[in-house]
Short mmCIF file of C-alpha atoms in Angstrom, two decimals:
data_model
loop_
_atom_site.label_atom_id
_atom_site.label_comp_id
_atom_site.label_asym_id
_atom_site.label_seq_id
_atom_site.Cartn_x
_atom_site.Cartn_y
_atom_site.Cartn_z
CA MET A 1 106.57 95.24 129.80
CA LYS A 2 109.56 97.54 129.58
CA LYS A 3 111.01 98.84 132.82
CA TYR A 4 111.80 102.50 133.26
CA GLN A 5 115.30 103.13 134.52
CA PHE A 6 115.68 106.50 136.11
CA PHE A 7 119.14 108.02 135.84
CA GLN A 8 120.82 108.48 139.20
CA LEU A 9 123.86 110.65 139.50
CA GLY A 10 126.66 109.46 141.70
CA LEU A 11 128.45 112.50 143.07
CA LEU A 12 132.20 112.45 143.26
CA THR A 13 133.76 115.30 145.21
CA LEU A 14 137.02 116.31 143.66
CA SER A 15 139.89 117.89 145.48
CA LEU A 16 139.67 120.85 143.10
CA GLY A 17 136.17 121.41 144.55
CA GLY A 18 132.77 122.15 143.06
CA LEU A 19 133.00 119.61 140.20
CA PHE A 20 130.88 116.47 139.80
CA SER A 21 130.96 113.50 137.43
CA CYS A 22 129.10 110.23 136.91
CA SER A 23 130.40 106.80 136.10
CA GLU A 24 130.38 105.30 132.61
CA ASP A 25 127.98 102.60 133.88
CA ASP A 26 125.13 105.04 134.58
CA SER A 27 121.93 104.27 132.67
CA PRO A 28 120.74 106.78 130.06
CA ILE A 29 118.10 109.30 131.02
CA VAL A 30 114.58 108.07 130.27
CA VAL A 31 111.89 110.73 130.52
CA PRO A 32 108.80 109.43 132.33
CA PRO A 33 105.48 109.89 130.53
CA ASN A 34 103.09 112.71 131.35
CA GLU A 35 100.47 111.42 133.76
CA THR A 36 97.53 113.52 132.55
CA GLY A 37 96.76 115.77 129.65
CA THR A 38 94.08 117.56 127.67
CA ILE A 39 94.54 118.20 123.96
CA GLU A 40 92.56 120.42 121.62
CA VAL A 41 93.29 118.91 118.23
CA ASN A 42 94.43 121.36 115.56
CA GLY A 43 92.40 119.95 112.69
CA GLY A 44 92.45 123.35 111.00
CA GLY A 45 88.76 124.24 111.08
CA GLU A 46 85.48 123.31 109.48
CA THR A 47 87.11 122.22 106.20
CA TYR A 48 89.29 119.79 108.24
CA PRO A 49 92.46 120.45 106.20
CA ASN A 50 94.86 118.76 108.62
CA SER A 51 95.82 115.30 109.76
CA VAL A 52 97.09 115.49 113.33
CA PHE A 53 99.53 113.06 114.94
CA ILE A 54 99.53 112.93 118.75
CA ASN A 55 102.20 111.79 121.20
CA LEU A 56 100.50 111.08 124.52
CA ARG A 57 103.74 110.66 126.48
CA ALA A 58 104.73 114.23 125.70
CA THR A 59 101.27 115.81 125.25
CA GLU A 60 102.36 116.91 121.80
CA GLN A 61 100.61 117.13 118.44
CA THR A 62 101.89 117.54 114.89
CA ALA A 63 99.46 118.92 112.29
CA VAL A 64 100.12 118.42 108.57
CA SER A 65 98.05 119.22 105.51
CA ARG A 66 96.05 116.22 104.27
CA GLU A 67 96.92 117.05 100.67
CA SER A 68 100.65 117.43 101.32
CA TRP A 69 101.38 113.90 100.05
CA ASP A 70 100.32 111.42 97.39
CA LEU A 71 102.11 108.11 98.05
CA ALA A 72 103.47 106.46 101.20
CA PHE A 73 106.33 103.99 100.77
CA TYR A 74 106.51 101.43 103.56
CA SER A 75 109.81 101.33 105.46
CA GLY A 76 109.31 97.86 106.93
CA THR A 77 110.57 94.56 105.56
CA GLU A 78 107.82 94.32 102.93
CA PHE A 79 107.63 96.42 99.78
CA LYS A 80 104.25 98.11 99.88
CA VAL A 81 102.93 101.51 98.86
CA LEU A 82 99.78 103.28 100.05
CA ILE A 83 97.74 106.01 98.38
CA ASN A 84 96.42 109.07 100.22
CA GLY A 85 93.14 107.96 101.74
CA THR A 86 92.91 111.22 103.68
CA THR A 87 92.00 112.99 100.42
CA GLY A 88 89.83 110.16 99.09
CA ALA A 89 92.50 109.02 96.60
CA MET A 90 91.74 105.94 94.48
CA ALA A 91 93.73 103.78 92.09
CA SER A 92 93.11 101.22 89.37
CA ALA A 93 95.43 98.63 87.84
CA THR A 94 95.70 98.93 84.06
CA GLY A 95 97.11 95.52 83.15
CA GLN A 96 100.04 97.29 81.45
CA THR A 97 103.67 97.28 82.52
CA ASP A 98 104.87 99.98 80.11
CA ILE A 99 103.92 103.37 81.56
CA ASN A 100 104.05 105.03 78.14
CA ALA A 101 101.49 102.53 76.82
CA VAL A 102 98.86 103.86 79.24
CA GLY A 103 96.84 106.88 78.13
CA GLU A 104 93.52 107.97 76.69
CA THR A 105 92.04 104.46 76.40
CA GLU A 106 92.58 103.65 80.08
CA ILE A 107 91.45 107.11 81.18
CA ALA A 108 88.23 106.88 79.17
CA ALA A 109 87.44 103.43 80.57
CA ALA A 110 87.94 104.59 84.16
CA GLU A 111 85.89 107.73 83.59
CA ALA A 112 83.06 105.72 82.03
CA THR A 113 82.74 103.44 85.06
CA GLY A 114 83.31 106.16 87.67
CA GLU A 115 85.56 103.70 89.49
CA LEU A 116 87.98 106.43 90.65
CA ILE A 117 85.32 108.67 92.20
CA LEU A 118 84.76 108.09 95.92
CA SER A 119 81.01 108.36 96.52
CA PHE A 120 78.07 106.51 98.02
CA THR A 121 76.96 105.55 94.51
CA ASN A 122 80.27 103.90 93.60
CA LEU A 123 79.54 100.34 94.64
CA ASP A 124 82.97 99.16 93.47
CA GLY A 125 84.85 101.87 95.34
CA ILE A 126 86.23 99.52 97.99
CA LEU A 127 88.19 97.75 95.21
CA HIS A 128 90.10 100.95 94.44
CA VAL A 129 91.22 102.10 97.89
CA ASP A 130 93.58 100.78 100.53
CA ASP A 131 91.74 98.80 103.18
CA PRO A 132 90.62 101.53 105.62
CA SER A 133 91.20 99.38 108.72
CA THR A 134 94.34 97.45 107.79
CA PRO A 135 95.81 99.19 104.73
CA LEU A 136 99.07 97.26 104.62
CA SER A 137 97.22 93.94 104.62
CA ASN A 138 95.21 94.86 101.52
CA PRO A 139 96.62 97.86 99.62
CA VAL A 140 95.10 98.74 96.27
CA ILE A 141 98.61 98.74 94.77
CA GLU A 142 99.82 95.16 94.85
CA ALA A 143 102.94 94.46 96.89
CA ILE A 144 105.94 95.45 94.79
CA SER A 145 107.35 92.30 93.23
CA SER A 146 111.05 91.49 92.98
CA THR A 147 110.26 90.41 89.41
CA GLU A 148 110.15 93.74 87.62
CA ALA A 149 107.82 92.58 84.84
CA GLU A 150 105.09 91.75 87.37
CA ASN A 151 104.67 95.36 88.54
CA GLU A 152 101.75 97.01 86.74
CA VAL A 153 100.99 100.60 85.85
CA TYR A 154 98.17 102.17 87.89
CA LEU A 155 95.88 105.08 87.19
CA LEU A 156 95.73 107.29 90.30
CA SER A 157 93.06 109.78 91.25
CA ARG A 158 94.64 112.04 93.87
CA GLY A 159 91.30 112.56 95.59
CA ALA A 160 88.73 115.33 95.77
CA SER A 161 87.25 114.85 99.25
CA GLY A 162 87.56 118.13 101.11
CA VAL A 163 90.39 119.14 98.76
CA GLU A 164 90.64 120.56 95.25
CA ALA A 165 90.70 117.87 92.57
CA LYS A 166 94.01 117.46 90.74
CA ALA A 167 94.90 115.85 87.44
CA TRP A 168 95.09 112.06 87.45
CA LYS A 169 98.51 110.43 87.40
CA LYS A 170 99.81 107.13 86.09
CA ILE A 171 102.42 105.37 88.20
CA ARG A 172 104.55 102.26 88.18
CA ILE A 173 106.70 101.15 91.10
CA ILE A 174 109.55 98.65 91.05
CA ARG A 175 112.11 97.54 93.58
CA ASN A 176 115.50 99.20 93.72
CA GLY A 177 117.67 97.09 96.03
CA GLN A 178 116.19 97.71 99.48
CA GLY A 179 114.23 100.70 98.22
CA TYR A 180 111.86 101.69 95.44
CA THR A 181 111.88 103.33 92.03
CA LEU A 182 108.75 105.30 91.17
CA GLU A 183 107.86 106.05 87.55
CA TYR A 184 105.14 108.71 87.20
CA ALA A 185 103.50 111.10 84.77
CA ASP A 186 100.22 112.83 84.03
CA ALA A 187 97.74 110.17 82.96
CA ASP A 188 97.73 111.27 79.30
CA ALA A 189 101.48 112.02 79.01
CA THR A 190 103.79 110.25 76.56
CA THR A 191 106.92 110.62 78.71
CA PHE A 192 107.50 110.02 82.40
CA SER A 193 109.77 110.93 85.30
CA SER A 194 111.36 108.57 87.79
CA VAL A 195 112.71 108.92 91.31
CA GLU A 196 114.46 106.58 93.71
CA ILE A 197 113.02 106.33 97.21
CA SER A 198 114.93 104.77 100.10
CA LYS A 199 113.33 103.25 103.17
CA ASP A 200 113.94 104.97 106.52
CA SER A 201 113.70 102.65 109.51
CA ASP A 202 112.94 105.57 111.88
CA TYR A 203 109.60 106.08 110.15
CA ASN A 204 106.65 103.88 109.20
CA PHE A 205 106.59 105.40 105.70
CA VAL A 206 108.51 107.69 103.39
CA TYR A 207 106.03 110.11 101.79
CA PHE A 208 106.09 111.49 98.25
CA ASN A 209 104.34 114.44 96.64
CA PHE A 210 104.29 114.66 92.83
CA GLU A 211 105.15 118.37 92.84
CA GLN A 212 107.54 118.51 95.81
CA GLY A 213 109.19 115.09 95.90
CA ILE A 214 109.85 113.48 99.29
CA VAL A 215 107.99 115.34 102.04
CA SER A 216 107.73 115.19 105.82
CA VAL A 217 104.35 113.95 107.05
CA GLU A 218 104.02 111.75 110.12
CA PRO A 219 106.58 111.97 112.96
CA LYS A 220 109.06 109.21 113.67
CA LYS A 221 107.20 105.96 114.30
CA SER A 222 108.15 105.97 117.99
CA GLU A 223 106.86 109.52 118.48
CA TRP A 224 103.13 109.26 117.85
CA ASP A 225 100.31 107.13 119.22
CA ILE A 226 97.04 108.26 117.62
CA SER A 227 96.05 110.54 114.79
CA TRP A 228 92.89 112.48 113.96
CA THR A 229 92.01 113.01 110.32
CA ALA A 230 89.36 112.96 107.67
CA GLY A 231 89.74 109.97 105.40
CA THR A 232 88.37 106.96 103.57
CA SER A 233 86.33 104.65 105.75
CA SER A 234 83.99 101.74 105.03
CA THR A 235 80.74 100.20 106.14
CA PRO A 236 78.92 96.92 105.43
CA TYR A 237 76.62 97.26 102.42
CA PRO A 238 75.29 94.11 100.73
CA GLN A 239 74.97 95.65 97.26
CA ALA A 240 78.58 96.85 97.16
CA ALA A 241 81.63 94.89 96.04
CA ASN A 242 82.75 92.47 98.75
CA GLY A 243 79.68 93.60 100.72
CA THR A 244 81.53 96.77 101.75
CA LEU A 245 80.98 100.39 100.77
CA ALA A 246 83.88 102.86 100.79
CA TYR A 247 83.04 106.42 101.73
CA PHE A 248 84.65 109.57 103.14
CA PHE A 249 84.36 110.46 106.84
CA GLN A 250 85.45 113.62 108.64
CA ASP A 251 86.40 112.50 112.16
CA LEU A 252 88.48 109.33 112.03
CA VAL A 253 90.93 108.46 114.80
CA TYR A 254 93.69 106.00 113.91
CA HIS A 255 96.20 104.42 116.26
CA ASN A 256 99.77 103.61 115.25
CA THR A 257 99.34 99.92 114.48
CA GLN A 258 102.43 99.88 112.25
CA ASN A 259 104.52 100.40 115.37
CA GLY A 260 102.57 98.20 117.76
CA VAL A 261 100.29 100.69 119.50
CA GLY A 262 97.17 98.96 120.85
CA ALA A 263 93.65 100.26 121.52
CA ALA A 264 90.40 99.04 123.04
CA GLU A 265 86.96 100.54 123.63
CA VAL A 266 85.41 100.52 127.12
CA LEU A 267 81.78 101.30 127.91
CA GLU A 268 80.95 103.43 130.94
CA ALA A 269 78.25 100.91 131.80
CA ASP A 270 80.94 98.29 132.31
CA ILE A 271 83.60 100.34 134.07
CA ALA A 272 83.30 104.06 134.69
CA TYR A 273 86.15 106.17 133.31
CA ALA A 274 86.97 107.50 136.77
CA ASP A 275 87.20 103.97 138.17
CA PHE A 276 89.32 102.34 135.46
CA SER A 277 92.70 101.32 136.93
CA SER A 278 95.67 99.13 136.14
CA GLU A 279 93.80 96.19 137.68
CA ASP A 280 91.26 96.40 134.84
CA VAL A 281 93.75 96.36 131.97
CA LEU A 282 93.92 92.59 131.61
CA SER A 283 90.14 92.46 131.13
CA PHE A 284 90.51 94.00 127.68
CA SER A 285 92.21 92.82 124.52
CA LEU A 286 94.17 95.65 122.94
CA ASN A 287 93.87 95.65 119.14
CA THR A 288 97.20 96.22 117.40
CA SER A 289 96.02 95.45 113.85
CA ASP A 290 92.80 97.40 113.15
CA ARG A 291 93.71 101.09 113.13
CA LEU A 292 89.99 101.98 113.20
CA THR A 293 89.39 100.46 116.63
CA ILE A 294 88.58 104.02 117.68
CA GLY A 295 87.82 105.17 114.15
CA SER A 296 84.44 106.88 114.02
CA HIS A 297 83.02 105.06 117.05
CA TRP A 298 83.67 107.95 119.44
CA ARG A 299 81.03 110.21 117.84
CA ALA A 300 77.51 109.90 116.47
CA GLY A 301 75.19 111.72 114.14
CA GLY A 302 76.10 114.05 111.34
CA GLY A 303 73.58 112.72 108.82
CA PRO A 304 70.67 114.66 107.38
CA SER A 305 68.57 114.22 110.52
CA SER A 306 71.03 114.88 113.35
CA SER A 307 74.05 116.95 114.33
CA PRO A 308 77.28 115.13 115.19
CA ALA A 309 78.10 114.75 118.87
CA VAL A 310 80.62 113.03 121.11
CA LEU A 311 79.41 109.73 122.55
CA THR A 312 79.79 110.05 126.30
CA ASP A 313 79.00 106.41 127.04
CA ARG A 314 82.46 105.16 126.07
CA TYR A 315 86.18 105.81 126.28
CA TYR A 316 89.36 104.16 125.07
CA ILE A 317 92.46 102.41 126.36
CA ILE A 318 95.74 103.09 124.53
CA GLN A 319 99.01 101.20 125.00
CA ASP A 320 101.92 103.07 123.43
CA THR A 321 105.21 101.71 122.10
CA GLU A 322 106.82 102.18 125.53
CA ASP A 323 104.10 100.02 127.11
CA ASN A 324 102.53 102.97 128.91
CA ILE A 325 98.78 102.46 129.20
CA TYR A 326 96.37 105.39 129.11
CA LYS A 327 92.64 105.89 129.34
CA LEU A 328 91.31 108.50 126.95
CA ARG A 329 87.90 110.08 126.42
CA PHE A 330 86.67 112.67 123.98
CA LEU A 331 85.19 115.88 125.33
CA SER A 332 84.01 117.86 122.33
CA LEU A 333 83.77 117.97 118.53
CA THR A 334 84.08 121.72 118.19
CA LYS A 335 85.81 124.86 119.43
CA ALA A 336 83.41 127.78 119.92
CA GLY A 337 81.03 125.93 117.61
CA GLU A 338 83.56 125.39 114.80
CA ARG A 339 84.24 121.88 113.53
CA GLY A 340 87.79 120.62 113.09
CA TYR A 341 88.93 121.23 116.66
CA PRO A 342 87.90 118.19 118.73
CA SER A 343 89.31 117.77 122.22
CA PHE A 344 90.01 114.90 124.56
CA GLU A 345 91.51 114.18 127.94
CA TYR A 346 93.67 111.27 128.99
CA GLU A 347 95.32 109.82 132.05
CA LEU A 348 98.19 107.40 132.60
CA VAL A 349 96.84 104.15 134.03
CA GLU A 350 100.08 102.18 134.14
CA ALA A 351 103.63 103.16 133.26
CA GLY A 352 105.77 100.82 131.21
CA GLN A 353 107.86 98.50 133.34
#
């Protein structure tokens, strides 16, 4: 684990009096993490318009509109692009590599099958979304090849889950040195636009909106730990493709797996929240790959026969990118009865060393 180094000033009394300085060897200031906190998540209300990114160290949250972006370009070593699962976006490969060759025929085929509509009746839906748990391991858009001719054109539904439906797009992405070139147009257009997108190592992704261009969405990768959002999830279903059904869920909680944040679930029956201490940490394996380790597991109900409610029999352990370890439990789903404002409390169990 990393070791906090607290800045100590060495005072040097000068003959001129009243002035102080510190040596060039002094360590930089490192702000210790907050030890406790309670956060009421600003999800925006009952229509859950926001995704909210939360920094536990600072007890801070950043709320952004779910529909503020369309594509997320990975800034890591691989060349991968995600679609906006928080709006229920879906995509389908066309088999074409010329964007102008894609049009009415491909649109009609997709409309006939309903493959780009996220619903419980779309048994092939999981084939047209990024993997909800590990999106970078299985994105619907194939990894961008260094061989330009291997990069296909995709039809893209921008999603209509809790947001207003927008016209479909067609897109093709190729490599541009260490970045990307995006070709895009309305699905039935005969011309297209293109834009170059550079990676930014301070962020997990660079986000793009078809109307606004590059937009700011998630904070720097070192400045958030978990996020609350509505988005595409999945559940086992034997009749569906790959035995998995894709569907839309209102209260998902991701953790920042792209930057090494880990999470684990703890049951009160095993160790009570109040009793969990640093001595218990090694008893749990922190998951740094499945961003849905918390996911929807913190709440129950919400179907036709029951109202949603926080599950009080469990809580979560979070290890941030500075190796601080927290315990976290959800307190409520609503604010004054209104959905979209869940709350939770957390406590530092062990500071990074």
